[in-house]
XYZ file of C-alpha atoms in Angstrom:
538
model
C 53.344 116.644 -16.284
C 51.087 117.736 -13.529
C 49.367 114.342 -13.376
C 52.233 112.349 -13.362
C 53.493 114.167 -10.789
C 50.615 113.145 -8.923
C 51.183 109.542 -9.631
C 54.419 109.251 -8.564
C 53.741 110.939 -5.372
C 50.979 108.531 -5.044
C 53.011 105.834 -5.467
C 55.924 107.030 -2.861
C 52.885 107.411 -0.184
C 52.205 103.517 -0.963
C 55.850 102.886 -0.062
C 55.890 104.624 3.383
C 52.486 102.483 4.429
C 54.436 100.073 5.702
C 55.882 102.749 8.170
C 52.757 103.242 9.647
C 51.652 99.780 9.819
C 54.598 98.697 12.116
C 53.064 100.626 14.943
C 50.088 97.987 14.814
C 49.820 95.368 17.097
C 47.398 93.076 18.763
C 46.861 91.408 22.315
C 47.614 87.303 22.755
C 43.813 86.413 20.523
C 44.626 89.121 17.764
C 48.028 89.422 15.335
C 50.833 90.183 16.903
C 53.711 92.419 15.718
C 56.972 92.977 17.206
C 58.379 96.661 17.572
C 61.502 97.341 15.339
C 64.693 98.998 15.514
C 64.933 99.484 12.133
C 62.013 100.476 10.133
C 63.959 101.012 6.659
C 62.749 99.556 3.880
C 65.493 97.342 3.169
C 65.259 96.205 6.409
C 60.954 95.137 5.637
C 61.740 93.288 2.713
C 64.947 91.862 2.967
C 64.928 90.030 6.357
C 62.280 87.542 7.521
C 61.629 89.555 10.559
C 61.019 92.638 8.824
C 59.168 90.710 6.263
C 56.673 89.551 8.691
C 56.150 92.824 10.256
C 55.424 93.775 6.660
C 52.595 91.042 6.326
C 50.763 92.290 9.864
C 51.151 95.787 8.261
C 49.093 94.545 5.556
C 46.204 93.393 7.908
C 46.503 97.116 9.683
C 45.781 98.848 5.513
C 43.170 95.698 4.992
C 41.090 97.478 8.223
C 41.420 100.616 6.809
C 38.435 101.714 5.301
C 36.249 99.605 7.793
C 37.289 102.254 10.627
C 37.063 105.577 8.143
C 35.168 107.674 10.326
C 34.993 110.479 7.482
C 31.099 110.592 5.858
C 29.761 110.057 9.175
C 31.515 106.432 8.922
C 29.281 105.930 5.411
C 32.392 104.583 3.594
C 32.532 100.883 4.393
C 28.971 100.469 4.354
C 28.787 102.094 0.670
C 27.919 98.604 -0.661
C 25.194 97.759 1.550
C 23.344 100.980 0.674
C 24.201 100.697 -3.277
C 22.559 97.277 -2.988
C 18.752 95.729 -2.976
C 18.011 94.964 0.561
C 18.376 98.656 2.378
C 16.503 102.059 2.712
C 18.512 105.006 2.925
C 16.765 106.942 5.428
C 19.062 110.406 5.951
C 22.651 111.085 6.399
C 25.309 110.438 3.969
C 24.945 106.970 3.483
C 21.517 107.659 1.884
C 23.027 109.919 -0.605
C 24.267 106.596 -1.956
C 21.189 104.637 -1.408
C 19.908 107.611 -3.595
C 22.087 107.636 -6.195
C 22.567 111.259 -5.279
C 26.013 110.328 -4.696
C 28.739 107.342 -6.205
C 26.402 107.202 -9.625
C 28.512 110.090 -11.573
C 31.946 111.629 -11.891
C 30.882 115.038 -10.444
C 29.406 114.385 -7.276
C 31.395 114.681 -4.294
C 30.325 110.851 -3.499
C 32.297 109.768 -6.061
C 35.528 111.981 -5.313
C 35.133 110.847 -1.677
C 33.610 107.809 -0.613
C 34.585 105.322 -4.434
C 37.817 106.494 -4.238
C 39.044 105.117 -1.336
C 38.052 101.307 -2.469
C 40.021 102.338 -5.218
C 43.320 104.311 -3.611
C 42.972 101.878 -0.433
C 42.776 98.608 -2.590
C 45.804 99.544 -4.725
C 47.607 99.942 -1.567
C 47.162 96.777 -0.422
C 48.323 95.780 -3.671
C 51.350 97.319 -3.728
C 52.468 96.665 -0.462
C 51.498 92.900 -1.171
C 53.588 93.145 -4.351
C 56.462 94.688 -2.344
C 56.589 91.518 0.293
C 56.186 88.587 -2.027
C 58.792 90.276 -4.042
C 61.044 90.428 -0.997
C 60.485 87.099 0.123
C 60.879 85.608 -3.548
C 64.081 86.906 -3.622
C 65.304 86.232 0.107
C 67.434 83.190 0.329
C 68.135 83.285 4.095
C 64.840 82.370 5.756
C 63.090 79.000 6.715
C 61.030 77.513 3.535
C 58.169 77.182 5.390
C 58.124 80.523 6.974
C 58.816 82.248 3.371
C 55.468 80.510 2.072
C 53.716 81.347 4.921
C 54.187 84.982 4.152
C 53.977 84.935 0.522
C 50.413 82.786 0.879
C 49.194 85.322 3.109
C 50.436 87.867 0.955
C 49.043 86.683 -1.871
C 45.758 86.108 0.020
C 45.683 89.923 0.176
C 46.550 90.712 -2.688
C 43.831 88.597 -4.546
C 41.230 89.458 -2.416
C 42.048 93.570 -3.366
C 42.023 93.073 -6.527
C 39.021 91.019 -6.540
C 37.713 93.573 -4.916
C 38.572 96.115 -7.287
C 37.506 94.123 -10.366
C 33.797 93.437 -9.246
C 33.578 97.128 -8.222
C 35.361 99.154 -11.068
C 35.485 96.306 -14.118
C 38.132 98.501 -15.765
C 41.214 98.042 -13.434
C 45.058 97.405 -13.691
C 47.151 94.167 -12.398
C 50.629 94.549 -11.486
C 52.567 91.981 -9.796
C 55.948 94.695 -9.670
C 55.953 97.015 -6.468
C 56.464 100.766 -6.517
C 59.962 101.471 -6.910
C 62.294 104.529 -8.046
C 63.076 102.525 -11.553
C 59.273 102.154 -11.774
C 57.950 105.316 -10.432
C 56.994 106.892 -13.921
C 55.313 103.984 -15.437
C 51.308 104.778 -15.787
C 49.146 102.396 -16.719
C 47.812 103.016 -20.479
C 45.353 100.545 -20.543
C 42.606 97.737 -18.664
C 43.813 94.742 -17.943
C 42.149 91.862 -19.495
C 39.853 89.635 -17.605
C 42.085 86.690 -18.763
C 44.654 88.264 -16.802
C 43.143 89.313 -13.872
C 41.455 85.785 -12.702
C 44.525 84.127 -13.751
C 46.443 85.910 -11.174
C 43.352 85.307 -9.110
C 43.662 81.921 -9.462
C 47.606 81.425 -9.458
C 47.651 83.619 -5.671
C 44.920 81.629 -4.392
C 46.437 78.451 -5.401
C 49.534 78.871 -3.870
C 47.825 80.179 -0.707
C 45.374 76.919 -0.526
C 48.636 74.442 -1.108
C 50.946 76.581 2.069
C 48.161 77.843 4.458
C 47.006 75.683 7.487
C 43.426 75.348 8.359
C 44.481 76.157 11.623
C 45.655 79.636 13.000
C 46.829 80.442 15.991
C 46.355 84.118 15.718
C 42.967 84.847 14.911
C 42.549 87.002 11.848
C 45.133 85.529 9.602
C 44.021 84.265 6.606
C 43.790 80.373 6.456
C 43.345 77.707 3.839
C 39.286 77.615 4.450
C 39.516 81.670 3.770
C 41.407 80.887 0.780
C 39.887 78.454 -0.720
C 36.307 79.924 -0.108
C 37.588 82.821 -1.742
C 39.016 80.674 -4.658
C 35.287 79.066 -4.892
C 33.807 82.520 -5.001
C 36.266 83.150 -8.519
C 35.547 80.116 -9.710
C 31.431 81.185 -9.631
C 32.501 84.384 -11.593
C 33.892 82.087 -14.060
C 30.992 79.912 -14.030
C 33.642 77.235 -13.344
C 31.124 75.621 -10.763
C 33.080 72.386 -10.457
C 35.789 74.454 -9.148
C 33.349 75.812 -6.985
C 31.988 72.593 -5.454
C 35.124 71.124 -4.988
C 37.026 74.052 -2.972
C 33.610 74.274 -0.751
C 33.440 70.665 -0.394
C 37.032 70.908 1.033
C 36.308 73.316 3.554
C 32.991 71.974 4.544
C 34.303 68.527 4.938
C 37.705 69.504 6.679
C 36.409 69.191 10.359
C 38.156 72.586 11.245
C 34.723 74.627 10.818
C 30.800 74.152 11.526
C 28.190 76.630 11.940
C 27.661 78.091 14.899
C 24.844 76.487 17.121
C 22.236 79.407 16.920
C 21.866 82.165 14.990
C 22.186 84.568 18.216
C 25.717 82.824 18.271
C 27.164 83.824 15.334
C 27.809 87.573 15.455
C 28.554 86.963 19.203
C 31.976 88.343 21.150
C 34.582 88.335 19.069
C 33.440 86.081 16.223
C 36.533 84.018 17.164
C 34.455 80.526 16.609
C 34.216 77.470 14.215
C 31.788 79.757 11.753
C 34.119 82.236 11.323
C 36.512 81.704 8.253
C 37.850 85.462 8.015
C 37.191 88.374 9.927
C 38.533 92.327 10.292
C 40.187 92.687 13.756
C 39.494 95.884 15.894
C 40.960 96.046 19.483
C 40.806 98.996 21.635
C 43.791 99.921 22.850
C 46.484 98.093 21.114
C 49.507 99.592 19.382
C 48.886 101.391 15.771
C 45.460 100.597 15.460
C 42.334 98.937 16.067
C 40.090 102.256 15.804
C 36.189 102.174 16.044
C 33.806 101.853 14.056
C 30.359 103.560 13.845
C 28.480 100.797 11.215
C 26.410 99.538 14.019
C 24.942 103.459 15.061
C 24.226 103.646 10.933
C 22.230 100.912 10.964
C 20.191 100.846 14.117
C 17.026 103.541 14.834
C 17.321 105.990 16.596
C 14.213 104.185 18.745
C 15.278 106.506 21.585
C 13.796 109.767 20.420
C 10.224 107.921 20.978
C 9.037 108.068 24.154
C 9.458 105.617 26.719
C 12.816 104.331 25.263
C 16.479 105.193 26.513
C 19.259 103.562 24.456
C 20.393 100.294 26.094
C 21.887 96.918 24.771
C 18.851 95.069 24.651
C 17.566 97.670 21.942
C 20.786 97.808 19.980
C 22.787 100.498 21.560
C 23.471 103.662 20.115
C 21.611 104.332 16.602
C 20.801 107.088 13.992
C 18.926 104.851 11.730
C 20.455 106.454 9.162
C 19.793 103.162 6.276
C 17.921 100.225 7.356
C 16.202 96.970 6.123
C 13.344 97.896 2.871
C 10.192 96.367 3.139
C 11.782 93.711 0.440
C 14.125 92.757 2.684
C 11.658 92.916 5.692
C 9.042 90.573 3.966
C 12.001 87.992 3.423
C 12.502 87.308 6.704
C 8.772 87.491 7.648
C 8.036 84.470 5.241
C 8.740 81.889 7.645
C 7.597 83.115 11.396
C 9.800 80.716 13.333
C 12.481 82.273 11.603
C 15.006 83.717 14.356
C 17.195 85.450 12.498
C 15.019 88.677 13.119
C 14.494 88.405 16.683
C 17.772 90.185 18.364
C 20.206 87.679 16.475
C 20.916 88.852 12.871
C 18.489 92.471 12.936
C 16.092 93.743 15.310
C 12.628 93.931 14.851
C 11.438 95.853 17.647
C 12.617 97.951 20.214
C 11.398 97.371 23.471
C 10.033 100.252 25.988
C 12.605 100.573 28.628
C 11.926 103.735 30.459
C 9.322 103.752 33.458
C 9.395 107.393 33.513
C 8.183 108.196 30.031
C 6.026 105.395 28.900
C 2.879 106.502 27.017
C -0.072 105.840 27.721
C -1.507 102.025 27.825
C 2.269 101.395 27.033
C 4.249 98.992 29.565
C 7.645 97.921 30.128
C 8.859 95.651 27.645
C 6.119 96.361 25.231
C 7.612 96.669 21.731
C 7.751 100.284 20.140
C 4.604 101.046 18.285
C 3.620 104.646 18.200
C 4.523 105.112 14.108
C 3.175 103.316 10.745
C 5.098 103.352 7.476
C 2.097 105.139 5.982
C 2.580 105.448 1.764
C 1.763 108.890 1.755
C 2.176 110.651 5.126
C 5.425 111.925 4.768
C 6.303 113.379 8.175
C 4.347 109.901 9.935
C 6.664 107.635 7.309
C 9.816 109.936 8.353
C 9.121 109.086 12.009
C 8.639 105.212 11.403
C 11.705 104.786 9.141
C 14.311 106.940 11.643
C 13.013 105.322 15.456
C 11.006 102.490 14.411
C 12.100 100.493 11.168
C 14.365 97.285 11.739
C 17.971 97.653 12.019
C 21.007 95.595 11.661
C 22.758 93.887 14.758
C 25.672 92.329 12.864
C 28.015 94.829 13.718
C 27.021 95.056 17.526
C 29.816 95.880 20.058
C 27.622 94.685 23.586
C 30.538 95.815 25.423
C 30.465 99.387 24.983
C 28.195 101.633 26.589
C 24.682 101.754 24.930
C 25.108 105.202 24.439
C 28.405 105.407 22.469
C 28.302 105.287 18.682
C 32.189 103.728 18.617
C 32.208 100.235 18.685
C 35.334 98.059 18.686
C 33.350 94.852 17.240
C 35.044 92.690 14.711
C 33.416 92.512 11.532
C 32.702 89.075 9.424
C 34.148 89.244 6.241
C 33.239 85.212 5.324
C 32.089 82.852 7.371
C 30.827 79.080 6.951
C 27.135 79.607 6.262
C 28.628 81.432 2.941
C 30.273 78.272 2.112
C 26.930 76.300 2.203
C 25.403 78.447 -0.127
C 28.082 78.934 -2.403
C 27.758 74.868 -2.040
C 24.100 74.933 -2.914
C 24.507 77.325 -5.967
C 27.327 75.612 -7.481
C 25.803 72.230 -6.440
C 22.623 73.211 -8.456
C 24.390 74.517 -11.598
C 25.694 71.063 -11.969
C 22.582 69.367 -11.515
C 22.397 68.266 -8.165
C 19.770 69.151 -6.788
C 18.864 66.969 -3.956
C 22.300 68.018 -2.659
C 22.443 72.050 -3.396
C 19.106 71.349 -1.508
C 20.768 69.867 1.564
C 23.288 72.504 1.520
C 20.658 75.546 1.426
C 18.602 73.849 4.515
C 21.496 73.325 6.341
C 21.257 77.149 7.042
C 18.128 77.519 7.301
C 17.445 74.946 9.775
C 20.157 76.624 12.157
C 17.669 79.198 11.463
C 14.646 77.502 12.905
C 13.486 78.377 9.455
C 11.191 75.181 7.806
C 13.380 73.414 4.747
C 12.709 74.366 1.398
C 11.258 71.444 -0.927
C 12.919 72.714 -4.188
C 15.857 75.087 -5.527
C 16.759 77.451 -8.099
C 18.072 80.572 -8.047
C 15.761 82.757 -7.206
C 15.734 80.669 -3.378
C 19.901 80.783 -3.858
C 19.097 84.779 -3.894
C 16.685 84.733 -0.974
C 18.655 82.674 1.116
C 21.696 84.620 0.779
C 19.949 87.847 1.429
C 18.345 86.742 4.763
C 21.926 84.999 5.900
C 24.467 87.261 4.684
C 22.051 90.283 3.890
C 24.234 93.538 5.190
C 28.094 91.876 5.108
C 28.484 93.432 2.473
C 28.303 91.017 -0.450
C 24.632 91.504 -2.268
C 26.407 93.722 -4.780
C 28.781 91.300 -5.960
C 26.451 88.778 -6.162
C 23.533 90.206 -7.903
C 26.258 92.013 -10.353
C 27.476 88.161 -10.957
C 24.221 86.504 -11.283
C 23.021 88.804 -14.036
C 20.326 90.367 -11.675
C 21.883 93.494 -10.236
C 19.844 96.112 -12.390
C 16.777 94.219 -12.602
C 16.556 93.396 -8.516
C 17.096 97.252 -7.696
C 14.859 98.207 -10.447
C 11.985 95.785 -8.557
C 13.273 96.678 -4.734
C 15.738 99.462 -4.027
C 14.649 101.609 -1.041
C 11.203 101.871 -0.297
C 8.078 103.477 -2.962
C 7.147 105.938 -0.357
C 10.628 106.850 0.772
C 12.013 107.232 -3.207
C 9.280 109.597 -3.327
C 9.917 111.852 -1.183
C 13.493 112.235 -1.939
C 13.874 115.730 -3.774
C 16.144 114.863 -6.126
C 13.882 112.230 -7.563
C 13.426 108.400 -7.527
C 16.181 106.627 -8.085
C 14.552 104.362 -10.108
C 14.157 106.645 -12.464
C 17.707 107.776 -12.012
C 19.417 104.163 -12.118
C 20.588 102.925 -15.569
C 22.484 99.678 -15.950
C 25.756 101.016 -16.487
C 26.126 101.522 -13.276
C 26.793 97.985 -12.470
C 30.186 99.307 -12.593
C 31.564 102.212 -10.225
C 32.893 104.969 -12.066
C 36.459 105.357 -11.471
C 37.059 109.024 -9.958
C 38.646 111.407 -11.959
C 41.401 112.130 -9.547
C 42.487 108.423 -10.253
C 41.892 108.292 -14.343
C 44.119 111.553 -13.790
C 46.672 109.771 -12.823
C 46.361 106.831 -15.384
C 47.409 107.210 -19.117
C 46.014 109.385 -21.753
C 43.628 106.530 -22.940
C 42.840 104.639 -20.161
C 39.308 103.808 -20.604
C 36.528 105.008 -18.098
C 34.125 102.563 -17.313
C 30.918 103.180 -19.856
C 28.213 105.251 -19.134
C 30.636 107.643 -17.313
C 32.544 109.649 -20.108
């Protein structure tokens, strides 16, 4: 009785969200909202005006666990350290790196950090559920308004439970929201697969058929967002026609190109023609638009070496808590005109920017050089990796002062260069090579990076790790290619660094059940007697 308890005060929490989300607002460029007299929930979901306040509230819970400044602001960036490409160096996100944390039920990894993509996904479900409901069954409101809000809607609510599928495997689908009839119903079982990408497919559909390319308010999801997202369930599916054509749509819809330069794209407010969906954080606004601290994660702490303040030109604030691995590191060294290391994409090296401190033989503008990743000096190694290793500039605020760790940046969810080599991919599972080709040097010619003379998947993989490496999508697609155990089996973290962990090597620690996240115990708590825990995890 205890559990169910829980469950149904769970499920009350999800209905007084939308309370909180009214408060959030953003200037002219962002979504707006419009302050409300009423806040009931009849009022939300059975007027269009409340109904659209519903649908920004849904972009407030969507930004969520981007801005969770719990874990030293670890949370959001728990895929990136789970995946192939980083070290974790100290700090909380390298518990994760480490598999000290997020690879068992017990750990307090798992209890903290997984369980918000589960609790905060299901919210967005069930508020999502809540609105298309109410606009379903509203008769008084303009046709084209009502599928504007169920698309987006439904936008949301495919990409949570998208979400929730690639991370957990063993998850739910509900299209009914929380109610008081409802409020005892737990889930006794998985949904199957069958049933979760059709309902992948049917929301996305509908979205792609009543969303413009063109938004006014950037942020809002829009047909390109949906149907790249309907091209990246169609590769899960290994329906690559599918694939092609929703990519071919966007790329050939004259709404979106990529950015001229690489040092372009993660620019400002990412509100240009690359950008196909992006997280919104304002400072200032009404209800919301918190900081972040993903950039001071991922950027060393170069200023702790002589001779080097914190300024923008270095990256602004870091701790250099995880980082690029050497794995990652050589990728982008294979070419040498390739510019997506040099101050664009990730930073290479840290310039000496005070006169007063320099060491000696150093001079202004020099790069930092006083450390070597040594293999077996672990106190030199520790130095290199926390002021000297290459960080990550994607989630660079310029506008802050150097030395704050809160940054208001928005953050890239997908973006056009994504739809190239989703392009590619798909292109070359159907044979065509001489066009995936085209596709795949598309982006790496924007790169300044030479063409590549053939394809398979193995230069798919590459590619996408030097383009998209730290958005947060290497997980998914290693753990949908097949390669997920075997890639961090050959590269996660660094030899020397696994080492010296005292827990042990996580190599030796990973096994390939862990593809899947386990699903905290607080949540299977709360699910029927025989809901089944992801294997491996029991």
């Amino acid at each position: 009785m205890k559990n169910t308890n829980s469950y149904i005060l769970l499920k009350r929490l999800f209905t007084l969200v939308i309370a909180v989300a009214l408060s959030s607002s953003c200037d002219d460029d962002l979504l707006e909202d419009k302050l409300l007299s009423d806040t009931s929930v009849d009022f939300l979901y059975s007027t269009p005006e409340g109904l659209e306040s519903a649908v920004v509230g849904l972009y407030t819970l969507n930004r969520e666990i981007y801005q969770d400044l719990s874990l030293n602001g670890t949370i959001p960036l728990i895929p990136q350290a789970k995946s192939d490409l980083g070290v974790g160096i100290t700090g909380e996100v390298s518990l994760y790196s480490r598999l000290l944390w997020g690879a068992s039920l017990g750990d307090y990894g798992t209890t903290a950090g997984i369980s918000a993509y589960w609790v905060r996904n299901y919210k967005v479900v069930d508020r999502a559920n809540a609105i298309i409901k109410g606009a379903e069954e509203l008769d008084d409101i303009d046709i084209s308004l009502k599928n504007q809000i169920l698309a987006e809607a439904k936008c949301m609510r495919a990409q949570a439970y998208f979400t929730l599928y690639r991370l957990f495997n063993n998850i739910y689908i509900t299209t009914e929201p929380t109610t008081p009839e409802n409020a005892f119903d737990v889930p006794q079982d998985k949904s199957s697969v069958d049933e979760i990408f059709a309902l992948l497919r049917s929301d996305l559909d509908f979205a792609i058929e009543n969303l413009d390319y063109f938004t006014e308010q950037f942020g809002r999801w829009n047909q390109g967002a949906a149907r790249h997202l309907r091209a990246k369930v169609a590769m899960w599916e290994n329906d690559w026609s599918e694939a092609a054509d929703q990519t071919e749509a966007v790329l050939n819809s004259g709404y979106y190109s990529l950015a001229p330069t690489t040092k372009d794209v993660f620019a400002g407010e990412l509100d240009h023609v690359e950008t196909l969906f992006a997280i919104n954080f304002e400072k200032e606004t009404i209800g919301g638009g918190g900081p972040h601290i993903m950039n001071w994660n991922m950027v060393a702490s170069y200023a702790d070496a002589p001779g080097l303040i914190q300024s923008v030109e270095n990256g602004g604030s870091g701790a250099g808590f995880i980082s690029l691995n050497s794995y990652m590191i050589d990728l982008l060294n294979e070419d040498p005109n390739d510019d997506r290391k040099n101050n664009t994409y990730y930073i290479f090296n840290y310039a000496y920017n005070d006169e007063s401190a320099l060491p000696e033989g150093k001079e202004l503008g020099d790069p930092l050089d006083l450390y070597e990743n040594s293999e077996t000096d672990q106190n030199e190694f520790m130095l290199y990796y926390r002021r000297q290793n290459p960080g990550v500039l994607k989630f660079f605020d310029e506008t802050v002062e150097p030395t704050d760790r809160n940054h208001y940046k928005n953050i890239m969810v997908y973006r056009l260069a994504e739809t190239y080599l989703i392009a590619a991919e798909a292109q070359m599972m159907l044979g065509n090579n001489a066009k995936a080709l085209d596709y795949l040097n598309t982006v790496r010619t924007r790169a300044n990076a030479a063409p590549a003379s053939s394809i398979d998947l193995q230069t798919v993989l590459d590619e996408r790790a030097r383009e998209l490496g730290f958005e947060g999508q290497r997980w998914y697609t290693l753990k949908r290619t097949g390669k997920l155990y075997e890639f961090l089996l050959d590269h996660m973290n660094n030899d020397n660094m696994n080492e010296s962990y005292p827990e042990g090597n996580p190599k030796t620690i990973l096994r390939e059940y862990m593809q899947n996240w386990p699903i905290p115990q607080e949540q299977m708590d709360l699910l029927g007697p025989n809901y089944p825990q992801n294997d491996g995890y029991n």
